[in-house]
Amino acid sequence: MTNTKRKDPPKESVDENDVEQIEEEEAQAEEEEVLETESPMDTVEQEDAPIPTSAIDRVVLPGEVVGKWMENHPIRIGPGLSQINDRIVVTKAGVLRRPITKYFWVECHQKRYVPTQDDMVIGIITERHGDNYKVDIGCSQVATLSILAFEGASRKNKLNIKNGSIIYCRVTLANKDMEPEVACVSTRNKSEGYGELNDGYMFKCGIGLAYKLLRDDCAVLASLGRVVPFEIAAGMNGRVWINSGSRRHTVLITNAIINSEMMPDDQTKMMVDKLSSYFTS
Amino acid sequence: MSKAILKSEGIVSLNESKFITEGLRENLRVDGRRPHDMRRLNINFDSGVTGHVEVQLGGTRVLTSVRADIVEPFPERPTEGFFHFNVEFSPMADPNFEQGKQSDQFIELGRVVERGLRESRAIDSEALCIIASEKVWSVRCDIHILDHVGNLTDCASIATIAALMHFRRPSTTVTGSQVTVHPPGEKEPVPLSIHHFPVCITFGFFEENGVTVLDPHLKEELIMDGQMTLTLNSHREICSIQKAGGTAVSMETLSQCLRIAAVKVLSSTYSSVLLYQVEEITGIIQKALEEDAAKRRKLRS
């Protein structure tokens, strides 16, 4: 539990790690692409892009065709988008987002979590078996967590986690017909912040808010970070864990985050400013 | 010692359980309330039909719709109409609700709401008679749970009484053995006869630190050791008390609640948490009803 924690002002956080990781992968992919096709990705004309810029940050509805699949311009599509033949079709009502180049998803208000591979989620250990734990990650089935899916864990040297503990983990297997699997290690087999979360408080929120918290330009976390130090871990399954110096602060932070869901950024800043006197007293 | 709850009704982790119980020791609840505070109550009426009410108690949302049909009464009770209460829920409200499975929780919820109204004689089934042993009104009250974030009982009871108060049944004329049901445009529909307004107030008990909380939210509900639902009306009368299982509530706690209630009835002050809440709720219901009636008058003129 080192770099999951965001001691504000934020230096290293979960989302940034992941974004960096994806960017790295993408950079590699780009290099390979350049070598193969010799067409630099950065100079793509908007008309030729799989999803045009005009569609981004716009309200989209299920069934809408937002783009087309192009073999020489690979993109990644996230929740709310699906590929049907060569078309990219919206499956959820919401706002189309592109946080980083070539990565698209639909941001919407949804409470139910559907696991997707590589999602960072917060789970609760519900059962312990010889070789694995059962973890509730808020989806229709319980996920499996192998006892070996921790950094440095072996059959002889394994972690003992109590029932009811909260863990920050990564979805390693997500298939609609199978139980999901989670792991407390990154793709590089390092813990990188995954693992048990001690103390603090966890609350549930809409998936949309969880995604908002994971964005770099999250107004509520930035403004809260200016007034009070705290740790946060946001799971893509709509669970957020908060820890701070005092219980009263944790309650205030929790409610500030929940209330910020439907607020524009300037109002969020005003709300946090109003709260700041409570943090100091 | 805090405990994790891993039941089918919901899961509460060790961290949350510890945070909630230790916070209560400092009179701190996770939504910023004090132990005897209620969440914000919001009542919305459908502008088109009567007896269609959506109540929000914090995040908990309940929609109640009332409708009336003419039926034949039971032969042994020829002058009594019917009141039916039915609790409907969907997995949309809480993923732990199972479609088609009527759990004990919902049966108890419906019963508590019904008992508070029926046994305190707030609703009058004899007033529903049109022609004895031939035609009576049957009033059906559907309680739909839309969002479950704790304390469904109080929310449902408020929604039900508000819907019954809002509901207007068609006006009828009896000529001989002939019954004419007038459509709303022809003759003003009539309200149901409701004598007083019982409202449920739920308390949660935490055995370990001896804290009593009002209007518990979902996580408190899951970890608390016992609960008690008191039904009171605006005349400060106790209509029913429901205490099913859970931790034993000492005579002291119970009589303290009752004594507070009795004292408050005599001194007719509203400072008692419980009575104040009932007063407040009835006030909110009545205010919402008046606003809705004014809106309707405006529309008609």
Coordinates of C-alpha atoms in Angstrom, one line a residue:
Chain A
M1 CA 0.0 0.0 0.0
T2 CA 2.3 2.7 -1.1
N3 CA 1.5 4.3 -4.4
T4 CA -2.3 3.6 -4.5
K5 CA -2.7 6.1 -1.8
R6 CA -3.0 9.6 -3.0
K7 CA -1.6 12.0 -0.4
D8 CA -2.7 15.3 -1.8
P9 CA -1.3 17.2 -3.5
P10 CA -1.3 14.2 -5.8
K11 CA 2.0 12.9 -6.9
E12 CA 1.4 9.3 -7.8
S13 CA -2.0 7.8 -8.1
V14 CA -3.7 4.8 -9.3
D15 CA -5.3 6.4 -12.3
E16 CA -2.1 8.1 -13.4
N17 CA -0.3 4.8 -13.2
D18 CA -2.7 3.1 -15.3
V19 CA -3.0 6.0 -17.8
E20 CA 0.8 6.0 -18.1
Q21 CA 0.9 2.3 -18.5
I22 CA -1.7 2.5 -21.3
E23 CA 0.1 5.4 -22.9
E24 CA 3.4 3.4 -22.8
E25 CA 1.7 0.5 -24.4
E26 CA 0.2 2.7 -27.0
A27 CA 3.5 4.4 -27.7
Q28 CA 5.0 1.0 -28.3
A29 CA 2.1 0.0 -30.5
E30 CA 2.6 3.2 -32.4
E31 CA 6.2 2.5 -33.0
E32 CA 5.5 -0.9 -34.3
E33 CA 2.8 0.6 -36.5
V34 CA 5.1 3.1 -37.9
L35 CA 7.6 0.4 -38.8
E36 CA 5.0 -1.7 -40.4
T37 CA 2.9 0.7 -42.3
E38 CA 5.1 3.8 -42.2
S39 CA 2.1 6.1 -41.6
P40 CA 2.6 8.3 -38.6
M41 CA -0.5 8.1 -36.4
D42 CA -0.3 11.7 -35.1
T43 CA -0.9 13.3 -38.4
V44 CA -4.2 11.5 -39.1
E45 CA -6.8 13.7 -40.7
Q46 CA -10.0 14.0 -38.6
E47 CA -12.1 12.7 -41.4
D48 CA -10.1 9.6 -41.6
A49 CA -10.2 8.9 -37.8
P50 CA -12.2 5.9 -36.7
I51 CA -14.3 8.1 -34.4
P52 CA -14.4 11.8 -35.5
T53 CA -13.6 14.5 -33.0
S54 CA -17.0 16.0 -33.5
A55 CA -18.6 13.0 -31.7
I56 CA -16.5 13.4 -28.6
D57 CA -18.0 14.9 -25.4
R58 CA -21.4 14.7 -27.1
V59 CA -24.5 12.9 -25.8
V60 CA -24.9 9.5 -27.6
L61 CA -27.7 7.1 -27.6
P62 CA -27.8 3.3 -27.9
G63 CA -27.8 2.2 -31.5
E64 CA -26.0 5.2 -32.8
V65 CA -23.1 4.6 -35.1
V66 CA -20.3 6.8 -34.0
G67 CA -17.5 5.6 -36.1
K68 CA -16.1 2.9 -38.3
W69 CA -13.4 0.3 -37.8
M70 CA -10.2 1.1 -39.7
E71 CA -7.5 -1.5 -40.0
N72 CA -4.7 1.0 -40.1
H73 CA -5.9 3.1 -37.2
P74 CA -6.4 0.8 -34.3
I75 CA -8.4 2.2 -31.3
R76 CA -9.5 0.8 -28.0
I77 CA -13.2 0.9 -27.1
G78 CA -14.3 0.7 -23.5
P79 CA -17.7 0.4 -21.8
G80 CA -20.7 1.5 -23.8
L81 CA -19.2 0.9 -27.2
S82 CA -19.2 -2.2 -29.3
Q83 CA -17.9 -3.2 -32.7
I84 CA -20.5 -4.7 -35.1
N85 CA -18.8 -5.7 -38.3
D86 CA -16.9 -2.5 -39.3
R87 CA -19.1 -0.1 -37.4
I88 CA -18.6 1.2 -33.9
V89 CA -22.0 1.3 -32.2
V90 CA -23.1 2.8 -29.0
T91 CA -24.7 0.4 -26.5
K92 CA -25.4 2.8 -23.6
A93 CA -26.9 6.3 -23.3
G94 CA -24.3 8.8 -22.1
V95 CA -21.5 11.1 -23.1
L96 CA -18.8 9.8 -25.4
R97 CA -15.3 10.4 -23.9
R98 CA -11.8 10.2 -25.1
P99 CA -9.5 10.6 -22.1
I100 CA -6.4 9.7 -24.1
T101 CA -5.8 9.3 -27.8
K102 CA -7.4 6.2 -29.3
Y103 CA -9.2 5.2 -26.2
F104 CA -13.0 5.8 -26.2
W105 CA -15.8 5.0 -23.8
V106 CA -19.3 6.2 -22.9
E107 CA -19.7 7.9 -19.6
C108 CA -23.1 7.3 -18.1
H109 CA -25.0 7.0 -14.8
Q110 CA -25.1 3.3 -13.9
K111 CA -25.0 1.4 -10.7
R112 CA -24.6 -2.1 -11.8
Y113 CA -21.0 -3.2 -12.5
V114 CA -20.1 -5.4 -15.4
P115 CA -16.5 -6.6 -15.1
T116 CA -14.1 -5.8 -17.9
Q117 CA -10.6 -7.1 -18.1
D118 CA -7.9 -4.8 -16.5
D119 CA -10.5 -2.8 -14.5
M120 CA -9.2 -1.7 -11.2
V121 CA -11.8 -2.7 -8.6
I122 CA -12.4 -2.8 -4.9
G123 CA -13.5 -6.1 -3.6
I124 CA -14.6 -7.6 -0.3
I125 CA -13.3 -11.0 0.7
T126 CA -16.3 -13.2 1.4
E127 CA -14.9 -16.7 1.6
R128 CA -11.6 -18.3 2.1
H129 CA -10.6 -21.6 0.5
G130 CA -7.4 -23.6 0.3
D131 CA -6.1 -22.1 -2.9
N132 CA -8.2 -19.0 -3.4
Y133 CA -10.4 -16.4 -1.9
K134 CA -13.9 -15.5 -3.1
V135 CA -14.2 -11.8 -3.6
D136 CA -17.4 -9.7 -4.0
I137 CA -16.7 -7.1 -6.6
G138 CA -20.3 -5.9 -7.0
C139 CA -21.1 -7.9 -10.2
S140 CA -23.5 -10.7 -10.6
Q141 CA -21.0 -13.4 -9.7
V142 CA -18.3 -13.6 -7.0
A143 CA -14.8 -13.3 -8.3
T144 CA -11.9 -15.7 -7.6
L145 CA -8.6 -14.4 -6.2
S146 CA -5.8 -16.9 -6.1
I147 CA -3.6 -16.9 -3.0
L148 CA -0.6 -16.7 -5.4
A149 CA -1.9 -13.6 -7.1
F150 CA 0.1 -11.3 -4.7
E151 CA 3.5 -9.9 -5.1
G152 CA 6.1 -12.4 -3.8
A153 CA 3.5 -14.9 -2.7
S154 CA 4.2 -18.6 -2.8
R155 CA 2.7 -21.7 -1.4
K156 CA 4.9 -21.5 1.6
N157 CA 4.7 -17.7 2.0
K158 CA 1.2 -16.6 1.6
L159 CA -0.8 -13.7 2.8
N160 CA -3.5 -14.2 5.4
I161 CA -6.5 -11.9 4.7
K162 CA -9.5 -12.0 6.9
N163 CA -13.1 -12.4 5.7
G164 CA -14.7 -9.1 5.2
S165 CA -11.5 -7.3 4.4
I166 CA -11.3 -4.8 1.5
I167 CA -8.8 -5.4 -1.3
Y168 CA -7.8 -3.3 -4.3
C169 CA -7.4 -5.6 -7.2
R170 CA -7.3 -5.9 -11.0
V171 CA -9.7 -8.0 -13.1
T172 CA -7.7 -10.5 -14.9
L173 CA -10.5 -12.6 -16.5
A174 CA -13.8 -11.2 -17.5
N175 CA -16.0 -13.5 -19.6
K176 CA -19.8 -13.3 -19.5
D177 CA -20.1 -17.1 -19.1
M178 CA -17.4 -17.5 -16.4
E179 CA -16.7 -16.4 -12.9
P180 CA -14.4 -13.3 -13.0
E181 CA -10.9 -13.6 -11.7
V182 CA -9.0 -10.9 -9.9
A183 CA -5.4 -10.4 -8.9
C184 CA -3.5 -8.2 -6.6
V185 CA -0.6 -7.7 -8.9
S186 CA -0.1 -5.6 -12.0
T187 CA 0.7 -7.0 -15.4
R188 CA 4.4 -6.7 -14.4
N189 CA 3.8 -9.0 -11.4
K190 CA 4.3 -6.2 -9.0
S191 CA 1.9 -5.0 -6.3
E192 CA 1.9 -1.4 -7.5
G193 CA -0.7 -0.4 -5.0
Y194 CA -2.9 -3.4 -5.2
G195 CA -3.6 -5.3 -2.0
E196 CA -5.5 -5.0 1.2
L197 CA -6.8 -1.6 2.2
N198 CA -6.7 -1.0 5.9
D199 CA -9.0 1.1 8.0
G200 CA -10.8 4.0 6.4
Y201 CA -14.3 3.9 5.0
M202 CA -15.7 2.6 1.7
F203 CA -18.8 3.8 0.0
K204 CA -20.7 2.9 -3.1
C205 CA -21.4 5.3 -5.9
G206 CA -22.5 5.2 -9.5
I207 CA -20.0 3.9 -12.0
G208 CA -20.0 7.3 -13.7
L209 CA -18.7 9.0 -10.5
A210 CA -16.0 6.4 -10.1
Y211 CA -14.7 7.0 -13.6
K212 CA -14.9 10.8 -12.9
L213 CA -12.7 10.3 -9.8
L214 CA -10.1 8.4 -11.8
R215 CA -9.7 11.2 -14.3
D216 CA -6.7 13.5 -14.0
D217 CA -8.9 16.7 -14.1
C218 CA -11.2 15.6 -11.3
A219 CA -12.3 18.9 -9.7
V220 CA -13.5 17.5 -6.4
L221 CA -10.3 15.6 -5.6
A222 CA -8.1 18.5 -6.6
S223 CA -10.0 21.1 -4.5
L224 CA -10.4 18.7 -1.5
G225 CA -6.6 18.0 -1.7
R226 CA -5.9 21.6 -1.2
V227 CA -7.7 21.7 2.1
V228 CA -7.2 18.3 3.7
P229 CA -4.7 15.4 3.3
F230 CA -6.4 12.1 2.6
E231 CA -6.0 8.8 0.8
I232 CA -8.3 7.5 -1.8
A233 CA -8.7 4.4 -3.9
A234 CA -11.4 4.5 -6.5
G235 CA -12.6 1.2 -8.0
M236 CA -14.2 1.0 -11.4
N237 CA -17.0 -1.0 -9.9
G238 CA -18.4 2.1 -8.2
R239 CA -16.7 1.6 -4.8
V240 CA -14.5 4.3 -3.3
W241 CA -12.3 3.9 -0.3
I242 CA -11.3 6.9 1.7
N243 CA -9.0 7.3 4.7
S244 CA -7.9 10.5 6.4
G245 CA -6.5 11.7 9.7
S246 CA -9.9 11.7 11.5
R247 CA -13.2 10.0 11.2
R248 CA -15.0 13.4 10.9
H249 CA -12.8 14.4 7.9
T250 CA -13.5 11.0 6.2
V251 CA -17.2 11.6 6.6
L252 CA -16.9 15.1 5.2
I253 CA -14.8 14.0 2.2
T254 CA -17.2 11.1 1.5
N255 CA -20.2 13.3 1.4
A256 CA -18.4 16.0 -0.6
I257 CA -17.5 13.4 -3.3
I258 CA -21.0 11.9 -3.4
N259 CA -22.5 15.4 -3.7
S260 CA -20.1 16.4 -6.4
E261 CA -21.5 13.7 -8.8
M262 CA -24.0 16.0 -10.6
M263 CA -22.2 19.3 -10.0
P264 CA -20.3 21.4 -12.5
D265 CA -16.7 22.0 -11.6
D266 CA -17.1 25.6 -10.4
Q267 CA -19.9 24.6 -8.0
T268 CA -17.8 21.7 -6.7
K269 CA -15.0 24.2 -5.9
M270 CA -17.5 26.5 -4.1
M271 CA -18.8 23.5 -2.1
V272 CA -15.3 22.5 -1.0
D273 CA -14.5 26.0 -0.1
K274 CA -17.5 26.1 2.1
L275 CA -16.5 22.9 3.8
S276 CA -12.9 24.0 4.4
S277 CA -13.8 25.6 7.7
Y278 CA -15.0 22.3 9.0
F279 CA -11.7 20.6 8.2
T280 CA -9.7 23.2 10.1
S281 CA -11.9 23.3 13.2
Chain B
M1 CA -15.5 -6.0 18.2
S2 CA -16.7 -5.0 14.8
K3 CA -17.9 -7.7 12.4
A4 CA -18.2 -8.1 8.7
I5 CA -21.6 -8.9 7.3
L6 CA -21.6 -11.3 4.4
K7 CA -25.3 -12.1 4.0
S8 CA -27.4 -12.3 1.0
E9 CA -29.2 -9.1 1.9
G10 CA -26.0 -7.2 1.6
I11 CA -22.3 -7.1 2.3
V12 CA -20.6 -4.9 4.8
S13 CA -16.8 -5.1 5.0
L14 CA -14.8 -5.1 8.3
N15 CA -13.5 -1.6 7.6
E16 CA -17.0 -0.1 7.1
S17 CA -18.4 -1.9 10.1
K18 CA -15.5 -0.7 12.3
F19 CA -15.9 2.9 11.0
I20 CA -19.6 3.0 11.6
T21 CA -19.6 1.5 15.1
E22 CA -16.6 3.6 16.3
G23 CA -18.1 6.7 14.7
L24 CA -21.3 6.2 16.6
R25 CA -19.3 6.4 19.8
E26 CA -18.5 10.0 18.8
N27 CA -22.1 10.6 17.7
L28 CA -21.0 10.6 14.1
R29 CA -22.8 8.9 11.3
V30 CA -21.4 8.3 7.8
D31 CA -23.9 10.7 6.2
G32 CA -23.0 13.5 8.6
R33 CA -26.2 13.1 10.7
R34 CA -26.3 13.0 14.5
P35 CA -27.9 9.8 15.9
H36 CA -31.4 11.3 16.2
D37 CA -31.5 13.1 12.9
M38 CA -33.7 12.0 10.0
R39 CA -32.7 12.2 6.4
R40 CA -34.3 14.8 4.2
L41 CA -37.9 13.9 3.2
N42 CA -39.2 14.8 -0.2
I43 CA -42.8 14.1 -1.4
N44 CA -43.8 14.3 -5.0
F45 CA -47.3 13.9 -6.4
D46 CA -48.2 12.9 -9.9
S47 CA -49.9 15.8 -11.5
G48 CA -52.2 13.6 -13.6
V49 CA -53.7 11.1 -11.3
T50 CA -54.7 11.1 -7.6
G51 CA -53.1 8.7 -5.1
H52 CA -49.8 8.4 -6.9
V53 CA -47.0 9.5 -4.6
E54 CA -43.3 9.2 -4.8
V55 CA -41.5 9.7 -1.5
Q56 CA -37.7 10.2 -1.0
L57 CA -36.1 9.7 2.3
G58 CA -32.5 10.6 1.7
G59 CA -31.6 8.1 -1.1
T60 CA -34.4 5.7 -0.4
R61 CA -37.3 6.0 -2.8
V62 CA -40.8 4.5 -2.6
L63 CA -43.7 5.0 -5.0
T64 CA -47.2 4.3 -3.8
S65 CA -50.2 4.2 -6.0
V66 CA -53.7 3.8 -4.8
R67 CA -56.7 2.7 -6.9
A68 CA -60.3 1.7 -6.1
D69 CA -62.6 -0.8 -7.7
I70 CA -66.2 -1.8 -6.8
V71 CA -66.5 -5.4 -5.6
E72 CA -68.9 -7.6 -3.6
P73 CA -68.3 -7.7 0.1
F74 CA -67.9 -10.8 2.3
P75 CA -71.3 -12.1 3.3
E76 CA -70.3 -12.1 7.0
R77 CA -69.2 -8.5 6.8
P78 CA -71.7 -6.9 4.4
T79 CA -70.9 -3.3 5.1
E80 CA -67.1 -3.4 5.0
G81 CA -65.0 -2.5 2.1
F82 CA -61.4 -3.7 1.6
F83 CA -58.0 -2.2 1.9
H84 CA -55.2 -4.2 0.3
F85 CA -51.5 -3.5 0.7
N86 CA -49.0 -4.9 -1.6
V87 CA -45.3 -4.5 -1.6
E88 CA -43.6 -4.6 -5.0
F89 CA -39.8 -4.5 -5.5
S90 CA -37.4 -4.8 -8.3
P91 CA -33.7 -5.7 -8.5
M92 CA -33.2 -2.2 -9.8
A93 CA -33.7 -0.9 -6.3
D94 CA -31.0 -3.1 -4.8
P95 CA -29.1 -5.8 -6.6
N96 CA -29.6 -8.1 -3.7
F97 CA -33.4 -8.2 -4.3
E98 CA -34.3 -11.3 -6.1
Q99 CA -37.1 -11.1 -8.7
G100 CA -40.1 -13.1 -7.7
K101 CA -38.9 -14.0 -4.3
Q102 CA -41.0 -12.5 -1.5
S103 CA -38.5 -12.3 1.4
D104 CA -39.4 -11.9 5.0
Q105 CA -38.2 -8.4 4.9
F106 CA -41.0 -7.3 2.5
I107 CA -43.7 -9.3 4.2
E108 CA -42.8 -7.6 7.5
L109 CA -42.6 -4.2 5.8
G110 CA -46.1 -4.6 4.3
R111 CA -47.5 -5.8 7.6
V112 CA -46.1 -3.0 9.7
V113 CA -47.4 -0.4 7.3
E114 CA -50.8 -2.1 7.2
R115 CA -51.1 -2.7 10.9
G116 CA -50.2 0.9 11.7
L117 CA -53.1 2.1 9.6
R118 CA -55.7 -0.6 10.2
E119 CA -55.4 -1.4 13.8
S120 CA -55.3 2.2 14.9
R121 CA -58.5 2.7 12.9
A122 CA -57.0 5.4 10.8
I123 CA -58.6 4.0 7.8
D124 CA -62.3 3.2 7.9
S125 CA -63.4 0.2 5.8
E126 CA -67.1 0.8 6.7
A127 CA -67.0 4.1 4.9
L128 CA -66.2 2.2 1.7
C129 CA -69.7 0.6 1.6
I130 CA -72.0 1.7 -1.3
I131 CA -74.8 -0.8 -0.9
A132 CA -74.6 -3.3 2.0
S133 CA -73.9 -6.9 1.0
E134 CA -73.9 -5.9 -2.6
K135 CA -71.3 -3.3 -3.6
V136 CA -68.3 -1.9 -1.7
W137 CA -65.1 -0.2 -2.7
S138 CA -61.9 -2.2 -2.6
V139 CA -58.9 0.1 -2.2
R140 CA -55.6 -1.3 -3.4
C141 CA -52.4 0.2 -2.3
D142 CA -49.3 -0.8 -4.3
I143 CA -46.0 0.1 -2.6
H144 CA -43.2 0.0 -5.1
I145 CA -39.7 0.1 -3.8
L146 CA -37.6 2.1 -6.3
D147 CA -34.4 2.6 -4.4
H148 CA -33.2 1.0 -1.2
V149 CA -30.7 2.9 0.9
G150 CA -32.1 1.9 4.2
N151 CA -35.2 2.3 6.3
L152 CA -37.8 1.2 3.9
T153 CA -40.4 1.0 6.6
D154 CA -40.6 4.7 7.4
C155 CA -40.4 5.7 3.8
A156 CA -43.1 3.2 2.7
S157 CA -45.4 4.3 5.6
I158 CA -45.0 8.0 4.7
A159 CA -45.7 7.2 1.0
T160 CA -48.7 5.1 1.9
I161 CA -50.4 7.6 4.2
A162 CA -49.6 10.4 1.7
A163 CA -51.1 8.4 -1.2
L164 CA -54.2 7.5 0.7
M165 CA -54.7 11.2 1.7
H166 CA -54.1 12.3 -1.8
F167 CA -56.4 9.7 -3.4
R168 CA -59.9 10.6 -4.6
R169 CA -62.4 7.9 -5.5
P170 CA -65.1 8.6 -8.0
S171 CA -68.3 10.0 -6.5
T172 CA -71.3 7.6 -6.5
T173 CA -75.1 8.1 -6.4
V174 CA -77.4 5.3 -5.2
T175 CA -81.0 5.3 -6.5
G176 CA -82.8 2.3 -5.3
S177 CA -80.5 -0.6 -6.1
Q178 CA -78.9 1.3 -9.0
V179 CA -75.4 2.7 -8.5
T180 CA -74.1 5.5 -10.7
V181 CA -70.4 6.1 -10.7
H182 CA -69.7 9.7 -11.8
P183 CA -66.6 10.4 -13.9
P184 CA -64.3 13.1 -12.4
G185 CA -65.6 15.7 -14.9
E186 CA -69.2 15.3 -13.9
K187 CA -69.0 15.2 -10.1
E188 CA -66.1 16.1 -7.8
P189 CA -64.4 12.8 -6.7
V190 CA -64.4 12.3 -2.9
P191 CA -61.4 11.7 -0.6
L192 CA -61.2 8.5 1.6
S193 CA -62.1 9.0 5.2
I194 CA -58.9 8.9 7.1
H195 CA -59.2 9.7 10.8
H196 CA -55.6 10.4 11.8
F197 CA -52.2 10.0 10.2
P198 CA -50.0 7.3 11.6
V199 CA -46.4 7.5 10.6
C200 CA -43.7 4.9 11.3
I201 CA -40.4 5.9 13.0
T202 CA -37.7 3.3 13.1
F203 CA -34.9 3.1 15.7
G204 CA -31.8 1.0 15.4
F205 CA -29.9 -0.3 18.4
F206 CA -26.2 -0.9 18.7
E207 CA -25.7 -3.2 21.6
E208 CA -22.0 -2.8 21.9
N209 CA -21.9 0.9 22.5
G210 CA -25.4 1.4 23.6
V211 CA -26.3 3.9 20.9
T212 CA -29.8 4.3 19.5
V213 CA -30.1 5.8 16.0
L214 CA -33.1 7.2 14.3
D215 CA -33.7 6.4 10.6
P216 CA -30.9 3.9 10.0
H217 CA -29.4 3.8 6.5
L218 CA -28.6 0.6 4.7
K219 CA -25.2 -0.2 6.2
E220 CA -26.3 0.7 9.7
E221 CA -29.3 -1.5 9.1
L222 CA -27.1 -4.5 8.2
I223 CA -24.8 -4.2 11.1
M224 CA -27.1 -3.0 13.9
D225 CA -28.1 -5.5 16.6
G226 CA -31.8 -4.7 16.6
Q227 CA -34.5 -2.4 15.5
M228 CA -37.8 -1.1 16.7
T229 CA -40.5 0.6 14.7
L230 CA -42.9 2.9 16.5
T231 CA -46.0 4.1 14.8
L232 CA -47.4 7.4 16.1
N233 CA -49.9 9.9 14.9
S234 CA -50.1 13.6 14.9
H235 CA -52.3 13.5 18.1
R236 CA -49.2 12.0 19.8
E237 CA -50.9 8.6 20.2
I238 CA -48.9 5.4 19.9
C239 CA -50.6 3.3 17.2
S240 CA -48.3 0.3 17.1
I241 CA -44.9 -0.9 18.1
Q242 CA -43.0 -3.5 16.1
K243 CA -39.9 -5.2 17.5
A244 CA -39.1 -8.4 15.7
G245 CA -36.0 -10.2 17.0
G246 CA -32.6 -8.7 17.4
T247 CA -31.0 -7.5 20.6
A248 CA -33.1 -7.3 23.7
V249 CA -34.2 -3.7 24.3
S250 CA -34.1 -3.0 28.0
M251 CA -37.3 -2.0 29.8
E252 CA -35.5 1.2 30.5
T253 CA -34.9 2.1 26.9
L254 CA -38.4 1.2 25.9
S255 CA -40.1 2.9 28.8
Q256 CA -37.8 5.9 28.2
C257 CA -39.1 6.1 24.7
L258 CA -42.7 5.7 25.9
R259 CA -42.1 8.1 28.8
I260 CA -40.7 10.7 26.5
A261 CA -43.7 10.2 24.3
A262 CA -46.2 10.5 27.2
V263 CA -44.5 13.5 28.7
K264 CA -44.5 15.2 25.4
V265 CA -48.2 14.5 24.8
L266 CA -49.0 16.2 28.2
S267 CA -46.7 19.1 27.8
S268 CA -47.6 19.3 24.1
T269 CA -44.1 20.5 23.2
Y270 CA -42.4 19.2 20.1
S271 CA -38.9 18.9 21.5
S272 CA -39.0 15.1 21.8
V273 CA -37.2 13.7 18.9
L274 CA -39.8 11.2 18.1
L275 CA -42.9 13.4 18.3
Y276 CA -41.1 16.2 16.7
Q277 CA -40.4 13.9 13.7
V278 CA -44.0 12.8 13.5
E279 CA -45.2 16.4 13.7
E280 CA -42.6 17.4 11.1
I281 CA -43.5 14.5 8.7
T282 CA -47.2 15.2 9.0
G283 CA -46.5 18.8 8.4
I284 CA -44.5 18.0 5.3
I285 CA -47.2 15.7 4.0
Q286 CA -49.9 18.2 4.6
K287 CA -47.8 21.0 3.0
A288 CA -47.1 18.9 0.0
L289 CA -50.8 18.0 -0.3
E290 CA -51.9 21.7 0.0
E291 CA -49.4 22.7 -2.7
D292 CA -50.6 20.0 -5.0
A293 CA -54.3 21.0 -4.4
A294 CA -53.5 24.6 -5.2
K295 CA -51.8 23.6 -8.4
R296 CA -54.8 21.6 -9.4
R297 CA -57.2 24.5 -8.7
K298 CA -55.0 26.7 -10.8
L299 CA -55.0 24.2 -13.6
R300 CA -58.8 23.9 -13.5
S301 CA -59.5 27.6 -13.5

